[in-house]
PDB file of C-alpha atoms in Angstrom:
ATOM      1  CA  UNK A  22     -15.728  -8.475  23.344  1.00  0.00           C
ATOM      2  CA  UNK A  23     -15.333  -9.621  19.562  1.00  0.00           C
ATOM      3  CA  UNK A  24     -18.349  -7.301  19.171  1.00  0.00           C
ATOM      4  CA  UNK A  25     -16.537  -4.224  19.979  1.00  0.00           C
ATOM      5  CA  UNK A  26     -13.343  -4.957  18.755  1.00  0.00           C
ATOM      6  CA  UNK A  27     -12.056  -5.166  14.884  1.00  0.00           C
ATOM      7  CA  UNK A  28      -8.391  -5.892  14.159  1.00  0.00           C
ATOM      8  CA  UNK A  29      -6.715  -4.360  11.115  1.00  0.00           C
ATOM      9  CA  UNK A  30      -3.282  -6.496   9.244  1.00  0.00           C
ATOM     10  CA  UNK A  31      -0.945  -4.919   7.467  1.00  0.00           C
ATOM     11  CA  UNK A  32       0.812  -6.636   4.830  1.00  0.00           C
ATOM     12  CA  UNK A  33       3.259  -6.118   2.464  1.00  0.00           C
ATOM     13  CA  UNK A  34       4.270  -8.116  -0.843  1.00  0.00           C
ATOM     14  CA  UNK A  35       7.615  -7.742  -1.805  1.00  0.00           C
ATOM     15  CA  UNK A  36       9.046  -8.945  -5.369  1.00  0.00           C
ATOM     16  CA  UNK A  37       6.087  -8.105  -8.314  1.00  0.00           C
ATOM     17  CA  UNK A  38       8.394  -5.162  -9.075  1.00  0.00           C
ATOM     18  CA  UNK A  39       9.698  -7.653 -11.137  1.00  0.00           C
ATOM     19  CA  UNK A  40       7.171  -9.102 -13.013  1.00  0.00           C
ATOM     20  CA  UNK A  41       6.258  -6.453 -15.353  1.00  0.00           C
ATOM     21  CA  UNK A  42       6.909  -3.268 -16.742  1.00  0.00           C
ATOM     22  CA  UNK A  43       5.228  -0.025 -15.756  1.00  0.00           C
ATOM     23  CA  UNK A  44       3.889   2.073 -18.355  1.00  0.00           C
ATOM     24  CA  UNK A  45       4.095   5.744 -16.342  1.00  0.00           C
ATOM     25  CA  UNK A  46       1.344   8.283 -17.943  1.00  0.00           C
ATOM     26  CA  UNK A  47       2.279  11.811 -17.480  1.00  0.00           C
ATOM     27  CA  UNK A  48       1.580  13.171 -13.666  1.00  0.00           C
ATOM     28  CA  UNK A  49      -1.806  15.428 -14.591  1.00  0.00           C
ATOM     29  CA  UNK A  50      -3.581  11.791 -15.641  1.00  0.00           C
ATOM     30  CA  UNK A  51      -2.542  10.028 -12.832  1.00  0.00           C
ATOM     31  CA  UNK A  52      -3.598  12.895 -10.352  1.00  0.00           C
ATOM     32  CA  UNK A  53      -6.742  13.014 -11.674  1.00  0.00           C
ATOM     33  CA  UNK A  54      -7.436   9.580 -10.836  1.00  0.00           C
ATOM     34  CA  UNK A  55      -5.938   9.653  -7.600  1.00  0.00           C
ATOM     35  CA  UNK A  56      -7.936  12.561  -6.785  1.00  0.00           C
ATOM     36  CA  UNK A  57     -11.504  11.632  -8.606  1.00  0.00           C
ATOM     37  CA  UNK A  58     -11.325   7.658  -7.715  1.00  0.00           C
ATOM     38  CA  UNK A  59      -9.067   7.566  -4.918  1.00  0.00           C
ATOM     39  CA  UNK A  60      -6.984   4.966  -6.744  1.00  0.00           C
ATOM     40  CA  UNK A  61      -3.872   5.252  -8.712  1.00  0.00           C
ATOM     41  CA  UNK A  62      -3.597   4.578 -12.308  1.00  0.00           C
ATOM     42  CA  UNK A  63      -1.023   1.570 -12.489  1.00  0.00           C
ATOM     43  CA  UNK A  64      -1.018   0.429 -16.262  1.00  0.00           C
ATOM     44  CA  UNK A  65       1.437  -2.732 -16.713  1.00  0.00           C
ATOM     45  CA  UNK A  66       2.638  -4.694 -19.041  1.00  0.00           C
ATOM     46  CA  UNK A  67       4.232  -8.168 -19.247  1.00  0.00           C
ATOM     47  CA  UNK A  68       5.507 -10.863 -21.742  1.00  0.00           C
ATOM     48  CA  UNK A  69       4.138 -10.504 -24.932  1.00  0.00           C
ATOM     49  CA  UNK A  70       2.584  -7.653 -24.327  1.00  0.00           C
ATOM     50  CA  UNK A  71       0.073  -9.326 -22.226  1.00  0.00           C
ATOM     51  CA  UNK A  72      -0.136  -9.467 -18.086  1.00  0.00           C
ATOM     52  CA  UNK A  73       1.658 -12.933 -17.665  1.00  0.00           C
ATOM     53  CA  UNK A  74       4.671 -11.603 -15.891  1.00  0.00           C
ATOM     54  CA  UNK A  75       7.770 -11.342 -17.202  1.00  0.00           C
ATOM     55  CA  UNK A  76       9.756 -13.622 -15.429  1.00  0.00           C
ATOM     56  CA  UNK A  77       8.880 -16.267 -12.536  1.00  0.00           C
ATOM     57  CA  UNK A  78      10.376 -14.797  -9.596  1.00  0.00           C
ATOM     58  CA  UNK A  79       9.362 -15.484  -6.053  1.00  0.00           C
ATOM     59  CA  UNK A  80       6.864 -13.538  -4.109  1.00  0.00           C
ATOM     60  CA  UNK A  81       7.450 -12.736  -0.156  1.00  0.00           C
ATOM     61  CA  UNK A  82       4.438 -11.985   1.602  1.00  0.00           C
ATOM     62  CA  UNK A  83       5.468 -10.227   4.674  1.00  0.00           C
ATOM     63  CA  UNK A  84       2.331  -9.679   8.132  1.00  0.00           C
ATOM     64  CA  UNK A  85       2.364  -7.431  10.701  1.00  0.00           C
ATOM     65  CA  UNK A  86       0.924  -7.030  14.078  1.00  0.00           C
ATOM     66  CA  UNK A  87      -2.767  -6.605  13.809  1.00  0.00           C
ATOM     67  CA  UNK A  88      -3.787  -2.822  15.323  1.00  0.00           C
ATOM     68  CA  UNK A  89      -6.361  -3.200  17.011  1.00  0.00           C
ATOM     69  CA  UNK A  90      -9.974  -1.312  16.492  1.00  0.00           C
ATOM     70  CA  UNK A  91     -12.401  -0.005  18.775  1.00  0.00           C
ATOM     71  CA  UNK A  92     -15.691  -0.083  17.503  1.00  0.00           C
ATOM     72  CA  UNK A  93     -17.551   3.207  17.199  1.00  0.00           C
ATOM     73  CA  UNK A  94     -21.194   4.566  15.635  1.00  0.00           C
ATOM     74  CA  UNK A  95     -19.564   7.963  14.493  1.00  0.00           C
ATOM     75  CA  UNK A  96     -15.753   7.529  14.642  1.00  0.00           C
ATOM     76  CA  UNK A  97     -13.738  11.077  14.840  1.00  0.00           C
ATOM     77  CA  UNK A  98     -12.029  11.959  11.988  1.00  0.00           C
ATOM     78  CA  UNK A  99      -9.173  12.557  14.925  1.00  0.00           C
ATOM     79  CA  UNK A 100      -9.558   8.444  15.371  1.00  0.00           C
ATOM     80  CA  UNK A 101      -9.329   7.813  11.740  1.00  0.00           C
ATOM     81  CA  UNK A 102      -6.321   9.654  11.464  1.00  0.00           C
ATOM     82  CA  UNK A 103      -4.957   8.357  13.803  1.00  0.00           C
ATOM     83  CA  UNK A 104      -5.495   4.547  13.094  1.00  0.00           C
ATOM     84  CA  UNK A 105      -4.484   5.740   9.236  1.00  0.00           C
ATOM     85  CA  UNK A 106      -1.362   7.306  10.778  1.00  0.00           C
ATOM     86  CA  UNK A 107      -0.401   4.379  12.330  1.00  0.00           C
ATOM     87  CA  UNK A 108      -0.717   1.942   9.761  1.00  0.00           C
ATOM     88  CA  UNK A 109       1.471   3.334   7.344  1.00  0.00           C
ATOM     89  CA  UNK A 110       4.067   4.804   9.389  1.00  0.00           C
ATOM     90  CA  UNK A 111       4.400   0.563  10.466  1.00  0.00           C
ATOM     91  CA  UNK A 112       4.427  -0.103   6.639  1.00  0.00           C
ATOM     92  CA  UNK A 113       7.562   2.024   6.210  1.00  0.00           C
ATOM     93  CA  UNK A 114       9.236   0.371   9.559  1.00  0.00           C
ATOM     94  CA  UNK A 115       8.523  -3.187   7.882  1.00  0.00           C
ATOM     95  CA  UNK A 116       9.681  -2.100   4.369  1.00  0.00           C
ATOM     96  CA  UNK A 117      12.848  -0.480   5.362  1.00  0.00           C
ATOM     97  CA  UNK A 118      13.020  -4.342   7.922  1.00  0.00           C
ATOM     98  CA  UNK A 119      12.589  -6.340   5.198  1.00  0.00           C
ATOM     99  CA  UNK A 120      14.121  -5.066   1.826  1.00  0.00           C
ATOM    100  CA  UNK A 121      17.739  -5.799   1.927  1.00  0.00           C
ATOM    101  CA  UNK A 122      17.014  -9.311   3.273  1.00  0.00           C
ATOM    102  CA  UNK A 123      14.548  -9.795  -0.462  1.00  0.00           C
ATOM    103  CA  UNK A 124      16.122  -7.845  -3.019  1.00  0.00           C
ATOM    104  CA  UNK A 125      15.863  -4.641  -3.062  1.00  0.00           C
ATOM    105  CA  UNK A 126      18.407  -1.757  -2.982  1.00  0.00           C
ATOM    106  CA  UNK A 127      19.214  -0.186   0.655  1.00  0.00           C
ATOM    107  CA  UNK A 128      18.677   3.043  -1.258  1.00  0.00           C
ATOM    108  CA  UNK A 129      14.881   2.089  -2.299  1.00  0.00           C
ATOM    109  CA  UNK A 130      12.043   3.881  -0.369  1.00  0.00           C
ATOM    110  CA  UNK A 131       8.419   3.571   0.521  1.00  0.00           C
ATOM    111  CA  UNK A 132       6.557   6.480  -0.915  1.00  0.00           C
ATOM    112  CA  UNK A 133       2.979   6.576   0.272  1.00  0.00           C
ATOM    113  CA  UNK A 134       1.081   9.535  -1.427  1.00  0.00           C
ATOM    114  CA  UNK A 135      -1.407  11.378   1.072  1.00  0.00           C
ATOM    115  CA  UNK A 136      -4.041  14.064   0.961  1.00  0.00           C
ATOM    116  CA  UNK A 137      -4.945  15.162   4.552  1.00  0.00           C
ATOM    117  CA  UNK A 138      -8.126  15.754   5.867  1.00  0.00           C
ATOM    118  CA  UNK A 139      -9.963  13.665   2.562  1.00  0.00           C
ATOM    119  CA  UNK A 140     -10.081  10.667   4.204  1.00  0.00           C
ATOM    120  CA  UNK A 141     -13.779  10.536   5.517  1.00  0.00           C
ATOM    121  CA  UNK A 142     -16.152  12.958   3.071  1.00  0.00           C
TER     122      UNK A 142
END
């Protein structure tokens, strides 16, 4: 059955808001390399101008439940979605679960930039 079958974690790391400083470009830069790389442009900074972090503060690792995957030849872009749907929408629910109890403001939120229907080309 471990043939067929593929499990996929989600996991979230709360606290290296606070190790460095964000240097935010202006919104044309960064959608070009969200849209040409599929990656956002996160530029940082840190003590001394360097990437050791700022401060020493702790770092939560938080798992979820593992979704499970059905193996497929050609998966549906309908199963993709859905699997893609799915894990996210179960980041937000442990976010908004675990922020208050590590830190963070009530009023923070988990923003999690899509494009539909780009997700297999």
């Amino acid at each position: 059955m471990s043939e067929n079958r593929g499990s996929l974690t989600r996991q979230a790391v709360f606290g290296e808001k606070w190790l460095h400083e964000r240097i935010f470009l202006p919104i044309t830069i960064m959608d070009f390399f969200m849209k040409t790389l599929r990656m956002p442009l996160l530029l940082i900074i840190g003590r001394f101008n360097t990437w050791i972090p700022l401060q020493l503060s702790p770092l939560t690792v938080i798992f979820g439940k593992p979704i499970s995957i059905i193996k497929q030849e050609q998966p549906t872009d309908e199963y993709v979605e859905k699997i893609y749907h799915e894990y996210y929408e179960t980041m937000k629910i442990m976010f908004n679960e675990y922020k208050m109890k590590l830190g963070y403001s009530d009023k923070e939120v988990l923003i999690i930039k899509e494009e539909k229907s780009k997700l297999i080309n």
